[in-house]
PDB file of C-alpha atoms and ligand atoms in Angstrom:
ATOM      1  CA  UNK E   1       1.598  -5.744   7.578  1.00 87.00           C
ATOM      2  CA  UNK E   2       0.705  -9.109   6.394  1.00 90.00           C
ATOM      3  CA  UNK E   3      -0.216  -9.951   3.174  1.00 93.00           C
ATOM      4  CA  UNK E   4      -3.257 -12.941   2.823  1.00 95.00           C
ATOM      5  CA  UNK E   5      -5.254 -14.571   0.809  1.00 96.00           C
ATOM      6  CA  UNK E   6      -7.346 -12.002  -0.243  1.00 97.00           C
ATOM      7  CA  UNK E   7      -4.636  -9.491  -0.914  1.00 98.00           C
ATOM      8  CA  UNK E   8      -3.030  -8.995  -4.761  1.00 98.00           C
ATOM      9  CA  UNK E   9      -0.332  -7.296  -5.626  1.00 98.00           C
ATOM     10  CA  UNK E  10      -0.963  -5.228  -9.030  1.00 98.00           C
ATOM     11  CA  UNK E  11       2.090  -4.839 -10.858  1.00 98.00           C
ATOM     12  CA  UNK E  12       1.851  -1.552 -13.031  1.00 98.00           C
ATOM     13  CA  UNK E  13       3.555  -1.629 -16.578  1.00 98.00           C
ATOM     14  CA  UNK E  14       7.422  -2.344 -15.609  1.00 98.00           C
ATOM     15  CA  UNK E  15       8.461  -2.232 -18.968  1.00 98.00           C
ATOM     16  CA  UNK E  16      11.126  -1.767 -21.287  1.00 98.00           C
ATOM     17  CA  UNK E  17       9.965   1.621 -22.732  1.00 98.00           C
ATOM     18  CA  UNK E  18       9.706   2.878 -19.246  1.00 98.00           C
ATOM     19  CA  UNK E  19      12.825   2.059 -17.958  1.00 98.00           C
ATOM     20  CA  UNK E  20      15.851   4.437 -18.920  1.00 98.00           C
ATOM     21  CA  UNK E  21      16.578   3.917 -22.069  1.00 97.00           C
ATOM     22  CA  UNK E  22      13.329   3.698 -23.074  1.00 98.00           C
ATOM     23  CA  UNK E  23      11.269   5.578 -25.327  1.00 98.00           C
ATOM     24  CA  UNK E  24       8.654   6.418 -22.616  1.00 96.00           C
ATOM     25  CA  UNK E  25      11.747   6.492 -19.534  1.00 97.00           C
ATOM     26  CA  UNK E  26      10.287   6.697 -16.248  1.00 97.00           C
ATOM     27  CA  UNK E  27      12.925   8.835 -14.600  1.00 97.00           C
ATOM     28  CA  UNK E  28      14.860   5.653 -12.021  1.00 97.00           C
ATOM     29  CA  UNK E  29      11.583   3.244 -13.526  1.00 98.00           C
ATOM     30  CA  UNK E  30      14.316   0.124 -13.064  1.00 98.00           C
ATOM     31  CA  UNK E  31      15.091   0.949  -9.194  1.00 98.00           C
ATOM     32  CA  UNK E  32      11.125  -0.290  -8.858  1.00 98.00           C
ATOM     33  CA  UNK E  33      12.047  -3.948 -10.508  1.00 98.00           C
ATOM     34  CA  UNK E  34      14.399  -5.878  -7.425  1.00 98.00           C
ATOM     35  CA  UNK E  35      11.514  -3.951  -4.820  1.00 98.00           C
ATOM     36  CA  UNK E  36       8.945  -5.797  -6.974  1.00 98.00           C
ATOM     37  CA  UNK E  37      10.608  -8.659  -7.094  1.00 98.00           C
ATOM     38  CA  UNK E  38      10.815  -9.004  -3.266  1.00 98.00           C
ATOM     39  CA  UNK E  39       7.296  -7.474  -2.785  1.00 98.00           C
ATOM     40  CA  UNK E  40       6.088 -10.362  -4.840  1.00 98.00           C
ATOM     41  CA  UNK E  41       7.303 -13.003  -3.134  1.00 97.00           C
ATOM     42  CA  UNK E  42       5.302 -11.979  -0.030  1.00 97.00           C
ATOM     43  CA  UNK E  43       1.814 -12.006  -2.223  1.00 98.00           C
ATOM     44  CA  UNK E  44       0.355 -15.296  -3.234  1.00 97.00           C
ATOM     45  CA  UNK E  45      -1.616 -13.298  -5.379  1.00 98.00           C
ATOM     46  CA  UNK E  46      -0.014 -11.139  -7.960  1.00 98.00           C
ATOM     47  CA  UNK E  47      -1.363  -9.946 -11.416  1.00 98.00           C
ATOM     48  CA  UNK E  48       0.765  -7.626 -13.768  1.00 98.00           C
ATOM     49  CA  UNK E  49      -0.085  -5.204 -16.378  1.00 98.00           C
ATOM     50  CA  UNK E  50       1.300  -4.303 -19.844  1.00 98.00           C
ATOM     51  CA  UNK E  51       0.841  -1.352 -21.834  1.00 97.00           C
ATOM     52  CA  UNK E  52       0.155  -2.789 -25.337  1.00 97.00           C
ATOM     53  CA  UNK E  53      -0.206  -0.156 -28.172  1.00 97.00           C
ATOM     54  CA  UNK E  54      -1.075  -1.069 -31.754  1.00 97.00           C
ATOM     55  CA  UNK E  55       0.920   1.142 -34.137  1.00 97.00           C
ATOM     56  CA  UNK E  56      -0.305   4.605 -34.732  1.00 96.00           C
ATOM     57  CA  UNK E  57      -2.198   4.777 -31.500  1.00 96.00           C
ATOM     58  CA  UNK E  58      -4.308   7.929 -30.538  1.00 95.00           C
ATOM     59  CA  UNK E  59      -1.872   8.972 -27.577  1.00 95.00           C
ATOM     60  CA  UNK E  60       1.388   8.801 -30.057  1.00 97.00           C
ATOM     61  CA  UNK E  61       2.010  12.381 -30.509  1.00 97.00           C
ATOM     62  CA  UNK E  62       3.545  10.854 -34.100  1.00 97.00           C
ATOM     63  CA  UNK E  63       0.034  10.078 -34.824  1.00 96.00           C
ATOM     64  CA  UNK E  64      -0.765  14.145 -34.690  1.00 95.00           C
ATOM     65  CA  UNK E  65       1.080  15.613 -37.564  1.00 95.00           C
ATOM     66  CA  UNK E  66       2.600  18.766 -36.228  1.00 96.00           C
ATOM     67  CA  UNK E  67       2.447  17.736 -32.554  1.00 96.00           C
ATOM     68  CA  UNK E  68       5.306  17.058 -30.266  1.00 96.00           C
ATOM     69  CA  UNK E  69       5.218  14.413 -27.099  1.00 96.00           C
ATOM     70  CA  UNK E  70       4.002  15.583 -23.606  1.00 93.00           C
ATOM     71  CA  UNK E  71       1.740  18.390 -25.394  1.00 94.00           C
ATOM     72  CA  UNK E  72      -1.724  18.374 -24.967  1.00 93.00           C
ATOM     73  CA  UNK E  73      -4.873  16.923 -27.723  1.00 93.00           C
ATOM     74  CA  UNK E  74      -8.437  16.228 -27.003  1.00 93.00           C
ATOM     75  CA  UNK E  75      -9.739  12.873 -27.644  1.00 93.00           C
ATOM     76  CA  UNK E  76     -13.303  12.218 -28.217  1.00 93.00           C
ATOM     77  CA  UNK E  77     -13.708  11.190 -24.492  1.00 93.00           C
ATOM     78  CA  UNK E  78     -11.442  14.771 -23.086  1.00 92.00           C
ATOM     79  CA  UNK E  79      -8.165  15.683 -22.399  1.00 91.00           C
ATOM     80  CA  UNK E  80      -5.186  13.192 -23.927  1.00 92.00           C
ATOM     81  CA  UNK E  81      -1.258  14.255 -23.062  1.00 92.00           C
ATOM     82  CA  UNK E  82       0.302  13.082 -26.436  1.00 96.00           C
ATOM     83  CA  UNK E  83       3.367  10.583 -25.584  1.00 95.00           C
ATOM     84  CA  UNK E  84       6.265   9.314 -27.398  1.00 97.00           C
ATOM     85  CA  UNK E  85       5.412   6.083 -29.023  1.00 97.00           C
ATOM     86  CA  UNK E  86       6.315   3.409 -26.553  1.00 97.00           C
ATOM     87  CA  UNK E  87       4.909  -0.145 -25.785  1.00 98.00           C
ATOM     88  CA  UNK E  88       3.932  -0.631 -29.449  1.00 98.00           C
ATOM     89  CA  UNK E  89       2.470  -4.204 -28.732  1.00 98.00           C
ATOM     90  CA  UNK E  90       5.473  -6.980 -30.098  1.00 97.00           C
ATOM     91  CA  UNK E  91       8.329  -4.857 -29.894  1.00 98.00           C
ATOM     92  CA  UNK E  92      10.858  -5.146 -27.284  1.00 98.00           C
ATOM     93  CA  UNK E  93       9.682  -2.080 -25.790  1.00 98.00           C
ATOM     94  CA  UNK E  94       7.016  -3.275 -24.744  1.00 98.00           C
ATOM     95  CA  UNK E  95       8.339  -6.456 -22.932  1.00 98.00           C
ATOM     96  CA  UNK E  96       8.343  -6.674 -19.206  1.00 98.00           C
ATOM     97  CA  UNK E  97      11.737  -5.069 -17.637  1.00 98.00           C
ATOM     98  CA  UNK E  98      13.970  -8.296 -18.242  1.00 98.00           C
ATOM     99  CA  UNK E  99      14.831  -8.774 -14.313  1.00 98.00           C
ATOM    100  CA  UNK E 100      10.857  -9.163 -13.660  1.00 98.00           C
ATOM    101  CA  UNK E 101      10.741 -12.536 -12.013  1.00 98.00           C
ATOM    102  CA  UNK E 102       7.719 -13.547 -10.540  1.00 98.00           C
ATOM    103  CA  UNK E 103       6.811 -16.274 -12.059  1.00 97.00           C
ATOM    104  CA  UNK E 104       3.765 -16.995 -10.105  1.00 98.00           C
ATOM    105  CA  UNK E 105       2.273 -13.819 -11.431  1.00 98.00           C
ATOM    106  CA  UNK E 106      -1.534 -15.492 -12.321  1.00 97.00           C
ATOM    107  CA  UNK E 107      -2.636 -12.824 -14.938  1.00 98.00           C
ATOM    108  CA  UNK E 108      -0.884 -10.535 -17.338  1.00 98.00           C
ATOM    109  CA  UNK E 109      -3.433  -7.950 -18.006  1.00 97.00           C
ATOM    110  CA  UNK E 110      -2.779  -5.467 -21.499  1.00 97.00           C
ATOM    111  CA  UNK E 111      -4.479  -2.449 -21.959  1.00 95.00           C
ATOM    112  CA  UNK E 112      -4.423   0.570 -24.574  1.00 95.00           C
ATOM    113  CA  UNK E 113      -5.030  -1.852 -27.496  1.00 94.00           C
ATOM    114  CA  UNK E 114      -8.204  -0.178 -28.984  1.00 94.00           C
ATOM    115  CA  UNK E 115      -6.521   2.951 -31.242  1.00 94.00           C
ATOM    116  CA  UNK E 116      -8.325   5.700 -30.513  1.00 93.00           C
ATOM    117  CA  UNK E 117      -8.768   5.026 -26.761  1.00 92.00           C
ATOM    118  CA  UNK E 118      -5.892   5.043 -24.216  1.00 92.00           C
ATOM    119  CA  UNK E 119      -5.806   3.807 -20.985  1.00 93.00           C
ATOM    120  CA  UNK E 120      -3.665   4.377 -18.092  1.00 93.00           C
ATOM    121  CA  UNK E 121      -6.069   2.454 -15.273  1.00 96.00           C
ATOM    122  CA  UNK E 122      -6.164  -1.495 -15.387  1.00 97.00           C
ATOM    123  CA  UNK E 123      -9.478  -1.065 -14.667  1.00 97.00           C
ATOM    124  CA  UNK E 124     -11.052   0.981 -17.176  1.00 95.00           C
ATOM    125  CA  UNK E 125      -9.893   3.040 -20.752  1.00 92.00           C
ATOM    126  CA  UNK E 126      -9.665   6.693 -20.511  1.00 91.00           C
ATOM    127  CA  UNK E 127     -13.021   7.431 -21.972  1.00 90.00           C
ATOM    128  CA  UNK E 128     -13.858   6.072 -18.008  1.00 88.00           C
ATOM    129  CA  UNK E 129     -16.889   3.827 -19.407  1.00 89.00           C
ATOM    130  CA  UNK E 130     -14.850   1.015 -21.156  1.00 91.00           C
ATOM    131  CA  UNK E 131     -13.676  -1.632 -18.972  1.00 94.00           C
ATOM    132  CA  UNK E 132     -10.503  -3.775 -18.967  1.00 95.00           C
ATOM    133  CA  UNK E 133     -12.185  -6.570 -16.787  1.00 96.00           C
ATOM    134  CA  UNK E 134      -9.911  -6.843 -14.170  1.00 98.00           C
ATOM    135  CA  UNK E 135     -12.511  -6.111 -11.918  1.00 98.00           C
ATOM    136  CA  UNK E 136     -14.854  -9.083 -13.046  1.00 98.00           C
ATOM    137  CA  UNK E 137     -11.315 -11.243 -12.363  1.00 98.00           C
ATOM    138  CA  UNK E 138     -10.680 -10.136  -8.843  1.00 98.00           C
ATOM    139  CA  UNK E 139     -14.085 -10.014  -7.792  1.00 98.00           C
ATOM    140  CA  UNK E 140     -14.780 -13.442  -9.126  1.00 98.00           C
ATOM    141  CA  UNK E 141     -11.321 -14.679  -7.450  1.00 98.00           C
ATOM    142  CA  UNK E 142     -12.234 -12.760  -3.656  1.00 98.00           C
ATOM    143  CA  UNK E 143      -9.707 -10.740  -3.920  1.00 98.00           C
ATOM    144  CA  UNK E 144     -10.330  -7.945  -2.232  1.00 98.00           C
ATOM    145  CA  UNK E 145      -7.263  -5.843  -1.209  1.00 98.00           C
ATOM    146  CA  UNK E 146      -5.148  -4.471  -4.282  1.00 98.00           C
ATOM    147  CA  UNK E 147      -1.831  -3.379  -3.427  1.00 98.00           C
ATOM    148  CA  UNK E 148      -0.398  -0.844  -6.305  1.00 98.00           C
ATOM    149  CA  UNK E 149       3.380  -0.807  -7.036  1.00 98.00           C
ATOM    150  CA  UNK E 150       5.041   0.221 -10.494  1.00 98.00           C
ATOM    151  CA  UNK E 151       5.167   2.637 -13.252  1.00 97.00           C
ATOM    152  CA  UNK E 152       4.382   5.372 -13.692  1.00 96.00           C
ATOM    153  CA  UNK E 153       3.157   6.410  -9.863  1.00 97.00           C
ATOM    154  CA  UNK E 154       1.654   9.781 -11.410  1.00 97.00           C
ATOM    155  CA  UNK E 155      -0.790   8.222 -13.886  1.00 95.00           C
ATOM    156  CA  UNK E 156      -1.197   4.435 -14.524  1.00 97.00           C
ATOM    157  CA  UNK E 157      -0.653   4.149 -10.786  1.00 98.00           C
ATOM    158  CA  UNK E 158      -2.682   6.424  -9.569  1.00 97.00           C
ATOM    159  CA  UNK E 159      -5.635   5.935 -12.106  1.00 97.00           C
ATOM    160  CA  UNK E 160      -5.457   2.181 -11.381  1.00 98.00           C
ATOM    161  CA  UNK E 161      -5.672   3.151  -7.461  1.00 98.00           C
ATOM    162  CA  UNK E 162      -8.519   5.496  -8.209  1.00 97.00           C
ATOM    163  CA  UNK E 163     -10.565   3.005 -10.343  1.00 96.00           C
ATOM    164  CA  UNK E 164      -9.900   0.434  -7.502  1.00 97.00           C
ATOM    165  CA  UNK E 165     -10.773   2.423  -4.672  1.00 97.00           C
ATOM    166  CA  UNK E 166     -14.552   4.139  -6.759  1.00 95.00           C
ATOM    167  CA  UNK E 167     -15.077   0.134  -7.611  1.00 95.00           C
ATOM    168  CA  UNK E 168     -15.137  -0.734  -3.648  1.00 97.00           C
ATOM    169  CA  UNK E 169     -11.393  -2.363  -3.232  1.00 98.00           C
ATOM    170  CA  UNK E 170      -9.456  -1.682  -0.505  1.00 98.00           C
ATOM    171  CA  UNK E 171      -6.548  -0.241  -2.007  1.00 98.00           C
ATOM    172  CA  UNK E 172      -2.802   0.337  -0.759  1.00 98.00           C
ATOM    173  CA  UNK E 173      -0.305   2.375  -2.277  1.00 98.00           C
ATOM    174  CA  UNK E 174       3.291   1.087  -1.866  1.00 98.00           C
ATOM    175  CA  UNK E 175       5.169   4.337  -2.713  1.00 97.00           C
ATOM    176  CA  UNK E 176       8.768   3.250  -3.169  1.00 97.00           C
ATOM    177  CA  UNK E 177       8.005   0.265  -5.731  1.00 98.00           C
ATOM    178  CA  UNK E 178       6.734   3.512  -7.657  1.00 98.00           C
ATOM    179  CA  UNK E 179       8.382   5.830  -9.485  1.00 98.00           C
ATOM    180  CA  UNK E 180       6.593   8.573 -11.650  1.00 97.00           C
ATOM    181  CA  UNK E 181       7.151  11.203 -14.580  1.00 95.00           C
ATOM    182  CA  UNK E 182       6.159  14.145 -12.650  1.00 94.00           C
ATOM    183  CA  UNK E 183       4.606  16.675 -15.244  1.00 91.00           C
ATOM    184  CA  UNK E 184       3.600  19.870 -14.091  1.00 91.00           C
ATOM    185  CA  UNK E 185       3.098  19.267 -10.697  1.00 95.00           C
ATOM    186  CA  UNK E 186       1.195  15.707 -11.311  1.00 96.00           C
ATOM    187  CA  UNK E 187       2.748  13.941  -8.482  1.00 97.00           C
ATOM    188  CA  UNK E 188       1.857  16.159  -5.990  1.00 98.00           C
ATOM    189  CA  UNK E 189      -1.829  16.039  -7.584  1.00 98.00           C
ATOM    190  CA  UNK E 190      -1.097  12.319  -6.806  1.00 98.00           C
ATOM    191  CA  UNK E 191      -0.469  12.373  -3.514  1.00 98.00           C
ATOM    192  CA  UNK E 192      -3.537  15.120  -3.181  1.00 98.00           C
ATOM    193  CA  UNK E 193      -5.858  12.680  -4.863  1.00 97.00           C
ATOM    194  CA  UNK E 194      -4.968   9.664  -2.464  1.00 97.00           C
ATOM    195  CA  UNK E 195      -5.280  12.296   0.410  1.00 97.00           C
ATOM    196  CA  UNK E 196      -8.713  12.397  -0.603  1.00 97.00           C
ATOM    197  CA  UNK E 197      -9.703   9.121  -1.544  1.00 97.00           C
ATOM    198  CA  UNK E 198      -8.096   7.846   1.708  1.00 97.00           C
ATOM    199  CA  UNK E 199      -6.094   5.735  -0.031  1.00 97.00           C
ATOM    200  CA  UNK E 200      -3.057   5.196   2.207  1.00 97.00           C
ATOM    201  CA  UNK E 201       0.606   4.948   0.847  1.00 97.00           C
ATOM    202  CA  UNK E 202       2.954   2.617   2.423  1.00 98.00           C
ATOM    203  CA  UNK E 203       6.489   1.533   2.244  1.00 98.00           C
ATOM    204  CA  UNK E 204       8.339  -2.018   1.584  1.00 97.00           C
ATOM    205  CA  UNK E 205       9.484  -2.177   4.882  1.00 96.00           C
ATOM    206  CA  UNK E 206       5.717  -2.331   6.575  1.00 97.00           C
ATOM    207  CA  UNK E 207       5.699  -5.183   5.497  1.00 95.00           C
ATOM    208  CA  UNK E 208       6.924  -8.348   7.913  1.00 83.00           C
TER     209      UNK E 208
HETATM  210 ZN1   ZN I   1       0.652   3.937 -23.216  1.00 60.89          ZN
END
């Protein structure tokens, strides 16, 4: 593969809190961050994402008295795994993975700032209707292949890829700059959902 000028390279949420040591630890999230790095270089297009909580959000299982992280709520728009706090916007948990460099990253987009809504695509909130406008961006700038890489691979990832693919992108999955949490079975759901959607997975070294 060869990367062009309508190709861009969407960075998923390599940050602090889901790195190990973390408070959100992405189990290996920092293996993904020198793979970025080099992935980057080969896009002139690349646009990162931040998870960006204000305190108390709705998916901080410390926001449910009596609840405990990774168990399950129901938000007004469905289903909502509660989460450790992490990414609380300002903090240093919340900061990109200090080896990041790609400086000629043209966007940093931050989601999961409303409180009661999260949101694990760039593209739109959980409650599916809300969107980030990331899609307005790329359309506007012709960009019209999204390569994924970055964390986690089973949700932000693959909700990003999902919202990408449903809003007409051609979308690319570049499975080892990923690294996911794996809960109950949810990357092999992953992999089942890309199956479906056609959206292909690929490796650093397609590239040329
Ligand atoms: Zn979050």
């Amino acid at each position: 593969m060869i990367t062009g000028e309508s190709d861009v390279l969407l960075v998923i949420d390599v940050q602090n809190d889901f790195c190990p040591g973390g408070a959100l630890a992405v189990p290996r999230g920092d293996e993904v961050v020198p793979i970025i790095n080099r992935l980057a270089g080969r896009f002139a297009n690349v646009v990162l994402t931040q998870d960006w909580h204000p305190p108390g959000h709705l998916s901080f299982a410390s926001a449910h008295p009596g609840r405990r992280p990774f168990e399950m709520t129901t938000a007004a728009y469905g289903p909502q795994v509660l989460w450790p706090d992490h990414c609380v916007q300002g903090t240093p948990g919340a900061d990109f993975h200090p080896s990041v460099t790609i400086p000629h990253a043209a966007l940093v987009l931050r989601k999961g700032m409303r409180r009661t809504i999260d949101s694990y695509s760039a593209f739109y909130e959980n409650d599916r209707k809300t969107p980030t406008g990331l899609v307005g961006y790329l359309r506007e700038r012709n960009l019209t292949h999204i390569f994924l890489a970055g964390l986690a691979f089973d949700f932000c990832v693959r909700y990003s890829a999902e919202d990408a693919a449903r809003a007409g992108f051609a979308v690319t999955v570049i499975e080892d700059a990923c690294r996911g949490i794996d809960m109950e079975g949810s990357v092999a759901a992953t992999h089942r959902s890309f199956e479906s959607l056609t959206i292909p997975r690929v490796w650093e070294n397609d590239f040329s």
